[in-house]
Short mmCIF file of C-alpha atoms and ligand atoms in Angstrom, two decimals:
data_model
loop_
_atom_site.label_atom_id
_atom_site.label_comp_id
_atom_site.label_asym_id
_atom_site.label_seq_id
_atom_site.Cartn_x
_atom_site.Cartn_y
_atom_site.Cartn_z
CA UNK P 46 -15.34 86.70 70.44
CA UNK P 47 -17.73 89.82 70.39
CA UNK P 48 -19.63 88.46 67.35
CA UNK P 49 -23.31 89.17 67.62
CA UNK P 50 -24.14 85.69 68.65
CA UNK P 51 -26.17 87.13 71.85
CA UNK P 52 -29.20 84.36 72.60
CA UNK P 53 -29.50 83.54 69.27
CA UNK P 54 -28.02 80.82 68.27
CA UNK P 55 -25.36 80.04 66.12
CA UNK P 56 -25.29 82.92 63.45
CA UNK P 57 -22.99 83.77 60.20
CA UNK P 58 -19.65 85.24 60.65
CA UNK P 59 -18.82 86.70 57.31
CA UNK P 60 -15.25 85.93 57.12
CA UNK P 61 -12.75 84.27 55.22
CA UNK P 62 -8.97 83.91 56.17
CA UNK P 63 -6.04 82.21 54.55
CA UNK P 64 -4.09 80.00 57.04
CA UNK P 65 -0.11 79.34 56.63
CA UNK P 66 -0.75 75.88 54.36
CA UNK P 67 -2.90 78.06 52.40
CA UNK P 68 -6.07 76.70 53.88
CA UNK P 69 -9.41 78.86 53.07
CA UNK P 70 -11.00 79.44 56.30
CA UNK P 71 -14.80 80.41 56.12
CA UNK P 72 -16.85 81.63 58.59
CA UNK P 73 -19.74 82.73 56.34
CA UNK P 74 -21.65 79.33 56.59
CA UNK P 75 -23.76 78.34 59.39
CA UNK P 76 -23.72 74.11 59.11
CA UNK P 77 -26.92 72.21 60.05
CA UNK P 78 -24.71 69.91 62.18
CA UNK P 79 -23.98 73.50 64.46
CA UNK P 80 -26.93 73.60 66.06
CA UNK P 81 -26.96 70.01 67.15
CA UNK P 82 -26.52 70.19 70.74
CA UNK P 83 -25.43 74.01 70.79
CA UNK P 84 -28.63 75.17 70.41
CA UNK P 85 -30.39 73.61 73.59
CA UNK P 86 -28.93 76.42 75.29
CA UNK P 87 -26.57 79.99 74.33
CA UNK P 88 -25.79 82.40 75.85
CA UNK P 89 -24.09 85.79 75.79
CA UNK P 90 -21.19 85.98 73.11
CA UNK P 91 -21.07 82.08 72.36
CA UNK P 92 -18.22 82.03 69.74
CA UNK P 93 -18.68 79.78 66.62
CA UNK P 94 -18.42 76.07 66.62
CA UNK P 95 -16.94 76.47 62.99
CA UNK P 96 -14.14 78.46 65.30
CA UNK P 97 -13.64 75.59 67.59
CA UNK P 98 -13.10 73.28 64.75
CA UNK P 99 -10.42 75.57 63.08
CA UNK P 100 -7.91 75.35 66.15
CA UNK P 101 -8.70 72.35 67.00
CA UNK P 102 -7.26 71.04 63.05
CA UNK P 103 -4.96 73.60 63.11
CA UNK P 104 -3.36 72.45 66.84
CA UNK P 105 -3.56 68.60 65.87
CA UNK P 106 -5.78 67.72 68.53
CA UNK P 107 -6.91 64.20 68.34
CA UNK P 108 -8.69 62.18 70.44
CA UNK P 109 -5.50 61.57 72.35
CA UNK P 110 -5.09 65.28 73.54
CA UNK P 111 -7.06 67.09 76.21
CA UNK P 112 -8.35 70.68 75.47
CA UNK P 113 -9.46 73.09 77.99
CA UNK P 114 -11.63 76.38 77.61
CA UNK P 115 -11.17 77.88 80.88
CA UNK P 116 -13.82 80.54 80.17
CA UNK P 117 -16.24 77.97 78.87
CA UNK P 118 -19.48 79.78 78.95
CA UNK P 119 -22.43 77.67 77.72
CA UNK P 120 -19.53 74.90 76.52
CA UNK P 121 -19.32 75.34 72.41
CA UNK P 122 -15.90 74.02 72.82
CA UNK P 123 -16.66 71.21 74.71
CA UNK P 124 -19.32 69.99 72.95
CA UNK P 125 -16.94 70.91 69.80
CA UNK P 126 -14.47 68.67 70.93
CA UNK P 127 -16.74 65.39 72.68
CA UNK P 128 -18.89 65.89 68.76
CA UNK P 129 -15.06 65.46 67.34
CA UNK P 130 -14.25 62.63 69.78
CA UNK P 131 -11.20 65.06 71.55
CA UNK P 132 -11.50 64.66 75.75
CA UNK P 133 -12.22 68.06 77.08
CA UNK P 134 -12.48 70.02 80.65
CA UNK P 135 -13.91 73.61 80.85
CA UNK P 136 -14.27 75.66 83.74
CA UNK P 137 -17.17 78.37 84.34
CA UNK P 138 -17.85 80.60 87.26
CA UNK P 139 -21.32 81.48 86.42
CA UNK P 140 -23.20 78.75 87.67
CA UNK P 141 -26.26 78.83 85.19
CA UNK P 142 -23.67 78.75 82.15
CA UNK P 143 -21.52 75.84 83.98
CA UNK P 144 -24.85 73.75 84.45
CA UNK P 145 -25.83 74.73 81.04
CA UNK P 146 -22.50 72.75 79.85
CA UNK P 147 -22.88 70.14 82.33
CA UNK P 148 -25.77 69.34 80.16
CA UNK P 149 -24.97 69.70 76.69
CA UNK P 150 -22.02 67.43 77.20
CA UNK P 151 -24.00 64.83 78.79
CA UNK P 152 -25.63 62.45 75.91
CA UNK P 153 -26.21 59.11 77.99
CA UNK P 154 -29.62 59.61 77.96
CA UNK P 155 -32.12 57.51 77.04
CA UNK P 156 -33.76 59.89 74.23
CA UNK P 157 -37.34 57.97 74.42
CA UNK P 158 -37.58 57.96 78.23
CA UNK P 159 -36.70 61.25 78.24
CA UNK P 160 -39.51 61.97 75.99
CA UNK P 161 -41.84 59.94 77.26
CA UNK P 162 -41.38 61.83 80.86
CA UNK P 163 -41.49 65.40 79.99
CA UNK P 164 -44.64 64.47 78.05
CA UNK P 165 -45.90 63.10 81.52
CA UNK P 166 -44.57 66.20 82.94
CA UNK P 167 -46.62 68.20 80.80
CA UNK P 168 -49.52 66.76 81.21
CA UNK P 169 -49.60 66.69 85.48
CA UNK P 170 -48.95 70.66 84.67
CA UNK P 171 -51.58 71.26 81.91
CA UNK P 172 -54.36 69.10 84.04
CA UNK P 173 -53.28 71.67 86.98
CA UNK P 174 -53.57 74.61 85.03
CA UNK P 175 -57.27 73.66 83.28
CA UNK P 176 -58.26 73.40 87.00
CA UNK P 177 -57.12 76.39 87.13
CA UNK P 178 -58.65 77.63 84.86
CA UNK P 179 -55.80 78.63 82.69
CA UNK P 180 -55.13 75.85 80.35
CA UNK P 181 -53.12 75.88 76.65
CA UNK P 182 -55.28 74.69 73.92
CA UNK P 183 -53.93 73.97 70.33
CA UNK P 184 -50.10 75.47 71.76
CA UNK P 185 -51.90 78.55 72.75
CA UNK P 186 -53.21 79.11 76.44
CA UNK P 187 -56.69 80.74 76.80
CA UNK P 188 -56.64 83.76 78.35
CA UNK P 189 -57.22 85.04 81.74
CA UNK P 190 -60.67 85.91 81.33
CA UNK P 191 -61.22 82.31 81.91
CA UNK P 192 -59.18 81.76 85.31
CA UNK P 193 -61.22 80.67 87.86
CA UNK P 194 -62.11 82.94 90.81
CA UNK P 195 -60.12 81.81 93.02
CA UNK P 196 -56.89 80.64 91.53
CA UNK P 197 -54.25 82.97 92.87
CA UNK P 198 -51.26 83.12 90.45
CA UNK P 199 -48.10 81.69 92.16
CA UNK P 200 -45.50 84.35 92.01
CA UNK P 201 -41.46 84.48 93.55
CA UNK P 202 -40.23 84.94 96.70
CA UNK P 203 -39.90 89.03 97.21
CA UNK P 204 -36.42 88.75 97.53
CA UNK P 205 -35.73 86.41 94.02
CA UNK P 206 -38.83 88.80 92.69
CA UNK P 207 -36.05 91.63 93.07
CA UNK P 208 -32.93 89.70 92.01
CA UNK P 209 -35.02 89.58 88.75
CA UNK P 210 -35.00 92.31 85.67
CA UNK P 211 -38.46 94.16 86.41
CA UNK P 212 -41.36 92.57 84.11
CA UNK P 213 -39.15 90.45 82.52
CA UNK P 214 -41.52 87.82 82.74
CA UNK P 215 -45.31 88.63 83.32
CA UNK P 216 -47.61 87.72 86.11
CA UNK P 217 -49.27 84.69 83.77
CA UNK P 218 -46.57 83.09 82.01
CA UNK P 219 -44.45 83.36 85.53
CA UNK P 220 -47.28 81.40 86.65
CA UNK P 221 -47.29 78.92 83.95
CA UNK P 222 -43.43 78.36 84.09
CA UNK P 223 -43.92 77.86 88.31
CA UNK P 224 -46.25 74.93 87.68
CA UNK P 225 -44.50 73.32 85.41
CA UNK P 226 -41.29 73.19 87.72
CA UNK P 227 -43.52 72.06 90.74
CA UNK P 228 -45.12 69.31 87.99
CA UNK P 229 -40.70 68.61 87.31
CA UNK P 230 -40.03 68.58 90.88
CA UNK P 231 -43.07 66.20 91.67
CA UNK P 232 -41.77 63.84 89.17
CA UNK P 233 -38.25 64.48 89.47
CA UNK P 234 -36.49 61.90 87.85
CA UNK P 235 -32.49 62.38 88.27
CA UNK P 236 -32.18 60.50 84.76
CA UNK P 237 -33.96 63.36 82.77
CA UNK P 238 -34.20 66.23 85.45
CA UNK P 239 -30.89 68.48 84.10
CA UNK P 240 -31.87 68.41 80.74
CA UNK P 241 -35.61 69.08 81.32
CA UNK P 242 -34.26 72.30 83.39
CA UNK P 243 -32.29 73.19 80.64
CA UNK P 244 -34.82 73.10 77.99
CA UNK P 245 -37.11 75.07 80.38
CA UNK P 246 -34.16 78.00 80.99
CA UNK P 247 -33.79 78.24 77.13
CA UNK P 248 -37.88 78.23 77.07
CA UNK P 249 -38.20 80.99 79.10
CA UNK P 250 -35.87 83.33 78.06
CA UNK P 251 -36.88 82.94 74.36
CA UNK P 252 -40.16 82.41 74.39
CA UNK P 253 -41.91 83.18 77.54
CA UNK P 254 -40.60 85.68 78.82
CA UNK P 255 -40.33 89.31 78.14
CA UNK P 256 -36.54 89.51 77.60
CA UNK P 257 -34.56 90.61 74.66
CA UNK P 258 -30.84 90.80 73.43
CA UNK P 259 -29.99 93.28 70.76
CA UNK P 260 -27.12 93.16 72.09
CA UNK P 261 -27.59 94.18 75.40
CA UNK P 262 -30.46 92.52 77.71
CA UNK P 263 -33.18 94.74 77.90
CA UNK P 264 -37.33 94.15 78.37
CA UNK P 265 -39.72 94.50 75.35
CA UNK P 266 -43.54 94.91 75.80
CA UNK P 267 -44.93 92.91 78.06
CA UNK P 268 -46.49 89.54 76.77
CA UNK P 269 -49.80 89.09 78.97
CA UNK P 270 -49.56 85.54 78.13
CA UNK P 271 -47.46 82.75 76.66
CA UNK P 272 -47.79 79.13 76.03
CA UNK P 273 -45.06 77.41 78.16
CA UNK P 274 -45.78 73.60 78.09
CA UNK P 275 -46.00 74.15 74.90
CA UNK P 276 -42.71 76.04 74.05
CA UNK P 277 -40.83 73.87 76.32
CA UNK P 278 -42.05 70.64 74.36
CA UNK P 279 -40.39 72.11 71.57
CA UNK P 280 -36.91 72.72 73.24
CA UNK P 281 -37.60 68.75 74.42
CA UNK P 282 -38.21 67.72 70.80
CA UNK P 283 -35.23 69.26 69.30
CA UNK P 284 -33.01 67.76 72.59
CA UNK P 285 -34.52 63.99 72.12
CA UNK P 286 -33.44 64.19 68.31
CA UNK P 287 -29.93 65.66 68.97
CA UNK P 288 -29.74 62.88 71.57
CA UNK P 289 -30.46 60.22 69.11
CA UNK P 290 -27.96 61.43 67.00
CA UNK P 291 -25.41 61.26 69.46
CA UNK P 292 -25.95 58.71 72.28
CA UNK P 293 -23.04 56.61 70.72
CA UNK P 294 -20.51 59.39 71.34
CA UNK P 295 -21.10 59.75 74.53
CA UNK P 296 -17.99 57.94 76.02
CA UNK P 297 -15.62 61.02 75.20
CA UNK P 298 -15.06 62.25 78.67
CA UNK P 299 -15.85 66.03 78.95
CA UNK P 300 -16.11 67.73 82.05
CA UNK P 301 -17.01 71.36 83.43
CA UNK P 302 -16.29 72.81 86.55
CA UNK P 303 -17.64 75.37 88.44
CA UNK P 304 -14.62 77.31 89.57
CA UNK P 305 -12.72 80.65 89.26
CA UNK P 306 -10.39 80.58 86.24
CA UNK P 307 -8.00 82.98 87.97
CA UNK P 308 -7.22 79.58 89.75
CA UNK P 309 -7.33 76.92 86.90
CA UNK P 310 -4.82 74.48 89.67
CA UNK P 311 -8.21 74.42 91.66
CA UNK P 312 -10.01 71.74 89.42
CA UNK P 313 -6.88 70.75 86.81
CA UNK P 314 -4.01 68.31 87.12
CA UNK P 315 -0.54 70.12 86.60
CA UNK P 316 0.93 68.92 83.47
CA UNK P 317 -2.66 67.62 81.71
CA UNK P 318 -3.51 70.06 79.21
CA UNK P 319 -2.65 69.99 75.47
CA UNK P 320 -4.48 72.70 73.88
CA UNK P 321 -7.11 76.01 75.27
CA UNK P 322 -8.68 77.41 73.16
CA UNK P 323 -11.83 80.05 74.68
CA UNK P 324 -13.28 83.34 74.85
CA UNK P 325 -12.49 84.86 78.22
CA UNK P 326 -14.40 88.42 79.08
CA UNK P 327 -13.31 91.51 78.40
CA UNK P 328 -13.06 95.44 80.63
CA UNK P 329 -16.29 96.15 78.82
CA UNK P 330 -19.20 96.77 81.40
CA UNK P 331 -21.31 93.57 79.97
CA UNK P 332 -22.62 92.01 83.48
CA UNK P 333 -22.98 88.15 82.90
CA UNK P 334 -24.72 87.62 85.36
CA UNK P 335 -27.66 90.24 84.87
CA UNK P 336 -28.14 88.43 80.77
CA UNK P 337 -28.48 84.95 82.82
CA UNK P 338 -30.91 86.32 85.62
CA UNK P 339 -33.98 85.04 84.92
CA UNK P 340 -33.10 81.57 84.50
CA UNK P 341 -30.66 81.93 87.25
CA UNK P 342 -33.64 82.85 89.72
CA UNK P 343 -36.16 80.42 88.07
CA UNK P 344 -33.76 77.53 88.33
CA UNK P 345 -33.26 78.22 91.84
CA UNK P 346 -29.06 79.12 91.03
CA UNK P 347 -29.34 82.31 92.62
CA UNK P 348 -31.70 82.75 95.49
CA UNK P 349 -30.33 85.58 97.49
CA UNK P 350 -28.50 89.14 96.87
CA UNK P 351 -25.38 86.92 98.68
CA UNK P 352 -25.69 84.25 96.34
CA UNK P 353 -25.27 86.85 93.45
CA UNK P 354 -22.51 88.67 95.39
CA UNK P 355 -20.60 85.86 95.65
CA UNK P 356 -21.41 84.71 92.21
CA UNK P 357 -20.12 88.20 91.01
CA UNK P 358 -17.24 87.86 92.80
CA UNK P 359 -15.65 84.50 91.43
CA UNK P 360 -15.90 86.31 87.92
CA UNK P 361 -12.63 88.11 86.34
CA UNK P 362 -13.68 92.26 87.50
CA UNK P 363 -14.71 93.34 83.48
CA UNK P 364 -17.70 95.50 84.48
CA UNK P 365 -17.57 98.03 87.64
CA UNK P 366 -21.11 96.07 89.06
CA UNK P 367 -18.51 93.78 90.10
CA UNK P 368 -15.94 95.69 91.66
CA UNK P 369 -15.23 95.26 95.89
CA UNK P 370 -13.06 97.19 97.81
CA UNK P 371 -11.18 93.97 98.80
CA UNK P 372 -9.71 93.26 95.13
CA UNK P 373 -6.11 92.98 94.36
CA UNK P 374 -5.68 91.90 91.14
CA UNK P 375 -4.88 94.90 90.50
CA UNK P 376 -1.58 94.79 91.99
CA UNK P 377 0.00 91.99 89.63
CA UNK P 378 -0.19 95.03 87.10
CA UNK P 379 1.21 97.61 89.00
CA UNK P 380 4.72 97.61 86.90
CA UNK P 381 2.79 97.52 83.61
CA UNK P 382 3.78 100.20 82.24
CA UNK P 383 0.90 100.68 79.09
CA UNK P 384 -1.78 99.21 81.18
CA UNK P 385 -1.46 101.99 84.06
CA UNK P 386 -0.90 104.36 81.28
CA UNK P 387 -4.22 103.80 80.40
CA UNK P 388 -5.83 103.49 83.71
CA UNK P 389 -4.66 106.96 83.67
CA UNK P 390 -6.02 108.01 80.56
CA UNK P 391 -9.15 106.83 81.60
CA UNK P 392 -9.30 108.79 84.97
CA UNK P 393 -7.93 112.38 83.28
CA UNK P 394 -10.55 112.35 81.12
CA UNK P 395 -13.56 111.21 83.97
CA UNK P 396 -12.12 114.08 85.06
CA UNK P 397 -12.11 116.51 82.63
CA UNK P 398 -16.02 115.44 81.45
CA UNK P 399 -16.63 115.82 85.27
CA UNK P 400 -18.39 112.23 85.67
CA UNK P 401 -18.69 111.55 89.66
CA UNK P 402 -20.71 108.70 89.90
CA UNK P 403 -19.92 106.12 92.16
CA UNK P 404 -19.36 103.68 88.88
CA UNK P 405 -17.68 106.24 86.39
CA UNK P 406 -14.64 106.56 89.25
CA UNK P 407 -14.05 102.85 89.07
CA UNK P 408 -13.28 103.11 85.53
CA UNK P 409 -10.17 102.45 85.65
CA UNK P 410 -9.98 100.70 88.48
CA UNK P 411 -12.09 98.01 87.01
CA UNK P 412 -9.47 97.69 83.43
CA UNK P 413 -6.41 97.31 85.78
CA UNK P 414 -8.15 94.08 87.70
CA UNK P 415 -9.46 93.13 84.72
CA UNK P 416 -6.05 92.49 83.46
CA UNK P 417 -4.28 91.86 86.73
CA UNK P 418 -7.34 88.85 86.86
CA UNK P 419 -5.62 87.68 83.60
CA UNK P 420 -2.37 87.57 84.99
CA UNK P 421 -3.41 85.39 87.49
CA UNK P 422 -5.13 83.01 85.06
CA UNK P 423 -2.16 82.89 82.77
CA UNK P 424 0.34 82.91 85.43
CA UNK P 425 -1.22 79.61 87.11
CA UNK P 426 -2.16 77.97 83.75
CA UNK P 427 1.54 77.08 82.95
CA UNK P 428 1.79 74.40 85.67
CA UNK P 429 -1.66 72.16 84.05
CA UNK P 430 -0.19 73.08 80.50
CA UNK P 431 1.75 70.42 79.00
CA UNK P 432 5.28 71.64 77.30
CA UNK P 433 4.80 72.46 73.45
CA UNK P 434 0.39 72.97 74.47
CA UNK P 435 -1.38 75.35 72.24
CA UNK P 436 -3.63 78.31 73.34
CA UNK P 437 -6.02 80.43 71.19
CA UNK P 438 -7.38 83.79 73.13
CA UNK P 439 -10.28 85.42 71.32
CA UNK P 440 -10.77 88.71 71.78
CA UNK P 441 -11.28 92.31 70.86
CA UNK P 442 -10.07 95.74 71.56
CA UNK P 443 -12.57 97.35 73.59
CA UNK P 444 -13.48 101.55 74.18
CA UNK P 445 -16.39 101.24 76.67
CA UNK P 446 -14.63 103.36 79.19
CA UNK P 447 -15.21 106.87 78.13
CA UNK P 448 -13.87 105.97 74.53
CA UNK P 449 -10.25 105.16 75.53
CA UNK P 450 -9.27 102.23 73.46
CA UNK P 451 -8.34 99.41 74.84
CA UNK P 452 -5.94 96.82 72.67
CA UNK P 453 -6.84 93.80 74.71
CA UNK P 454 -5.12 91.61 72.31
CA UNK P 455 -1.82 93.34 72.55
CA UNK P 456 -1.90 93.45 75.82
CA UNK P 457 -2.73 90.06 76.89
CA UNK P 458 0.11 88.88 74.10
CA UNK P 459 2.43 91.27 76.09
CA UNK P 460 1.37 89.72 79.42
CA UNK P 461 1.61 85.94 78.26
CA UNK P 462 5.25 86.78 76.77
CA UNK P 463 6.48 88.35 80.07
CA UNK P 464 5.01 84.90 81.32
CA UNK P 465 7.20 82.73 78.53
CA UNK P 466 4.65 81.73 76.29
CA UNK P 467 6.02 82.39 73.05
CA UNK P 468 3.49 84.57 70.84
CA UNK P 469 2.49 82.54 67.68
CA UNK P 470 0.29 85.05 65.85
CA UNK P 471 -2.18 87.78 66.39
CA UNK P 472 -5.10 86.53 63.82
CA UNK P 473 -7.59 89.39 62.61
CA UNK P 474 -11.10 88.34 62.44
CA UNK P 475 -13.85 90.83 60.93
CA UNK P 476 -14.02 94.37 62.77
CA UNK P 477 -17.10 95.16 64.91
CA UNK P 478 -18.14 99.09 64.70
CA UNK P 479 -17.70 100.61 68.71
CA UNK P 480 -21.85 101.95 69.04
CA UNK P 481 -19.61 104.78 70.61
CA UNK P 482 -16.90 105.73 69.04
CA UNK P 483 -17.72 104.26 65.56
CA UNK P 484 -13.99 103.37 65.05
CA UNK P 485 -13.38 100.16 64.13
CA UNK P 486 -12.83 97.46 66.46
CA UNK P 487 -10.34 94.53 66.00
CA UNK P 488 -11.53 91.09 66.73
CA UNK P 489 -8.37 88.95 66.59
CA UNK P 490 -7.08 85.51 68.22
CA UNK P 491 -4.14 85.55 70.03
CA UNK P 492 -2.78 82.18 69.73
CA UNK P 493 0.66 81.38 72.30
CA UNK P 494 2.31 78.07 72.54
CA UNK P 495 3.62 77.24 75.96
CA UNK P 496 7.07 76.17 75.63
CA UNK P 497 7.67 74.08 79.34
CA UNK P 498 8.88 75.22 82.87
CA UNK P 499 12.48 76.81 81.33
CA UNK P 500 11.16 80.07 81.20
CA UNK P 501 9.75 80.40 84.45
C1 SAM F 656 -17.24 85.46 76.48
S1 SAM F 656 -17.97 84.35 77.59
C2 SAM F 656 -17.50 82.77 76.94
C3 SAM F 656 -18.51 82.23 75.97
C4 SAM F 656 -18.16 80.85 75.46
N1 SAM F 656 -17.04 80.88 74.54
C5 SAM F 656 -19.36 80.20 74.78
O1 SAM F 656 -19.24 79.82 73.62
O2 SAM F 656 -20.42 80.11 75.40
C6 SAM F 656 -16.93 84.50 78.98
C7 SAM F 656 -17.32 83.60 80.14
O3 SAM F 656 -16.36 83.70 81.16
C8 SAM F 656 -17.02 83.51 82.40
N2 SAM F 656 -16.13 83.97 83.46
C9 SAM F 656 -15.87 85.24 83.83
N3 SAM F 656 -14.96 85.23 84.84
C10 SAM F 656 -14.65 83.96 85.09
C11 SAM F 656 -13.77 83.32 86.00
N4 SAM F 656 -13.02 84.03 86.86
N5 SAM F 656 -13.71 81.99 86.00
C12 SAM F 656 -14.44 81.25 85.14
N6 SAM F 656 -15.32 81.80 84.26
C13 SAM F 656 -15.42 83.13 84.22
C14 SAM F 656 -18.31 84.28 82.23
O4 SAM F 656 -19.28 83.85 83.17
C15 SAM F 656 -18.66 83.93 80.79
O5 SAM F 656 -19.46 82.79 80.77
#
């Protein structure tokens, strides 16, 4: 869902809806309990965990059932479901978010060991920087003017240097932030390591570096410095105290893969799923993997322009950054009539505003893979869905490309029925204003129930 949820945790929804038993459903409140876990790590358009937790009441799931979000993102339904003792897979191409859930869903960690190393961590990296010259005093780190002649700041490779947004993290805190991972590296210890990573990603982009998301990912003013032992201790403090909370749920199996959704038989068993419920992309020019960048690069996910190629293309085509000559999806939505009418739509009127560059002409290129990619998704999801399994879709109508709406709910309902699910409802959720058009946006879930092999 497109709620404004960018980076920052989880946020308000102002909404309430009225289910079929007559059940008030309120998003307006933000729980204490939601940012447990969820926060150690968001990222673009995280949907609500007060979300999850509606489907997964409303579709019966118990800790019997196994849900899937095949789009999982940074993994707010898994770590829904494993906080609600419900088994769970997810799937997520983008490594950095797949990792991210990896994490959040693993709680068998000793919370005091894990403490007690990242504050040993810490303090091989703060001895290195006073050497340096360039120690944090008091959670703040003294300034440059007393860096010692010759410390040369450490710095990235060129080629991850260009992967990177420019100056989205300065010369000093990049510094800081490369110490500390040698310090993690030096005392790598496999127990702790993935969640000391993670609390450094979510660091870095919040607090170190120069990044911001309102909603799109852009640089501010440059920091010239930024305390980063310091910042990450926090991110380990709020971790360890989540973990102590919830060590003793830990046995609820929850898994992610890295994998291409278009291909969910790849990683799932046929016949094993009871429930989806997830938040796949949408034609709408938001690059994942340019929001997730820094961390990416930092984190050593991406380390080449190949790595990010082939990141880019393992990702449903919703932006034309990732668009190759290659693609087919296209062609599974060649017969769609109301798709390629607005393919058209889209090109008449590049046309007619005389837009030539090389991205404007894939336009509508881009929104017929974008749903042929769903077709493939849904189309290979029946065989691991179990006859009578649930599915809620959020999404939202879109008008990104040269303001030609989009219905993306309609559509994709129209797609899974020419697939056999049966269509259970189309719910409306609150409407975002389009920054272009300023029509109003629908935000709706499309929830299908797959009915077994008959009708296919
Ligand atoms: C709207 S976000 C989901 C956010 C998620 N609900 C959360 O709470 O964090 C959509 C996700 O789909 C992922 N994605 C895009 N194409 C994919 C594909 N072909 N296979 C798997 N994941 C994909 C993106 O990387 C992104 O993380």
């Amino acid at each position: 869902m497109n709620v404004n949820l960018e980076r920052s945790g989880p946020q308000p929804v102002v909404q309430t809806q009225v289910d079929e038993s007559g059940e008030v459903f309120t998003h307006t409140k933000v729980q204490p309990e939601d940012h447990v876990v969820h926060d150690w790590y968001q990222f673009v358009l995280s949907f609500p965990p007060l979300l999850v937790r509606h489907y997964l009441k409303k579709f019966n799931m118990n800790p019997g059932k196994t849900v899937l979000d095949p789009f999982c993102g940074t993994g707010t339904t898994l770590v829904e479901c494993k906080k609600l003792g419900i088994p769970s897979i997810g799937i997520e191409a983008n490594p950095i978010a797949c990792f991210a859930t990896r994490t959040k869903i693993n709680w068998n960690v000793d919370p005091r060991g894990f403490q007690r190393h990242a504050l040993a961590v810490a303090e091989a990296a703060r001895r290195k920087l006073e050497a340096q010259g360039l120690g944090e005093i008091d959670h703040l780190p003294l300034f440059a003017t007393r860096r010692k002649a010759a410390t040369k700041l450490f710095t990235l490779s060129s080629e991850c240097s260009k992967l990177i947004l420019k100056n989205s993290i300065s010369p000093l805190p990049l510094h800081r932030t490369l110490v500390l991972l040698d310090a993690l590296n030096t005392f790598n210890d496999p127990r702790f390591s993935a969640h000391e990573r993670l609390a450094l990603a979510k660091a870095v982009v919040f607090s170190i570096s120069n990044l911001h998301f309102g909603p799109e990912v852009g640089v501010a003013s440059p920091k010239r410095d930024a305390p980063v032992i310091a910042a990450w201790l926090e991110e380990i403090e709020g971790m360890t105290n989540d973990l102590i909370q919830l060590r003793c749920k830990n046995r609820v199996p929850a898994v992610a893969y890295e994998a291409d959704a278009r291909y969910p038989l790849s990683v799932l068993q046929p016949n094993s799923i009871d429930a989806v419920i997830t938040s796949p992309p949408y034609p709408n020019e938001k690059d994942y993997t340019r929001t997730t960048r820094l961390e990416s690069v930092l984190l050593g996910f991406i380390k080449s322009k190949t790595d990010l190629r082939s990141l880019k293309q393992s990702l449903i085509r919703s932006n034309t950054r990732n668009v190759y000559k290659n693609d087919q999806d296209d062609s599974l939505v060649a017969e769609h009539a109301e798709i390629q009418d607005i393919a058209k739509k889209i090109e008449a009127r590049r046309i007619a505003l005389g837009k030539t560059s090389g991205f404007e002409r894939l336009y509508a290129r881009v929104t017929k893979l974008y749903f042929g990619g769903m077709v493939r998704h849904l189309s290979e999801l029946r065989t691991a869905l179990r006859p009578g399994a649930h599915l809620a879709y959020v999404v939202g109508d879109q008008a990104s490309y040269l303001r030609v709406m989009i219905r993306i709910g309609n559509l994709l309902a129209d797609i899974a029925k020419s697939l056999g699910y049966e269509l259970v409802d189309i719910e409306l959720f609150p409407t975002r204003l389009a920054t272009a058009t300023k029509e109003r946006l629908r935000e709706e879930v499309i929830v299908l129930r797959w009915p077994g092999a008959k009708n296919y």
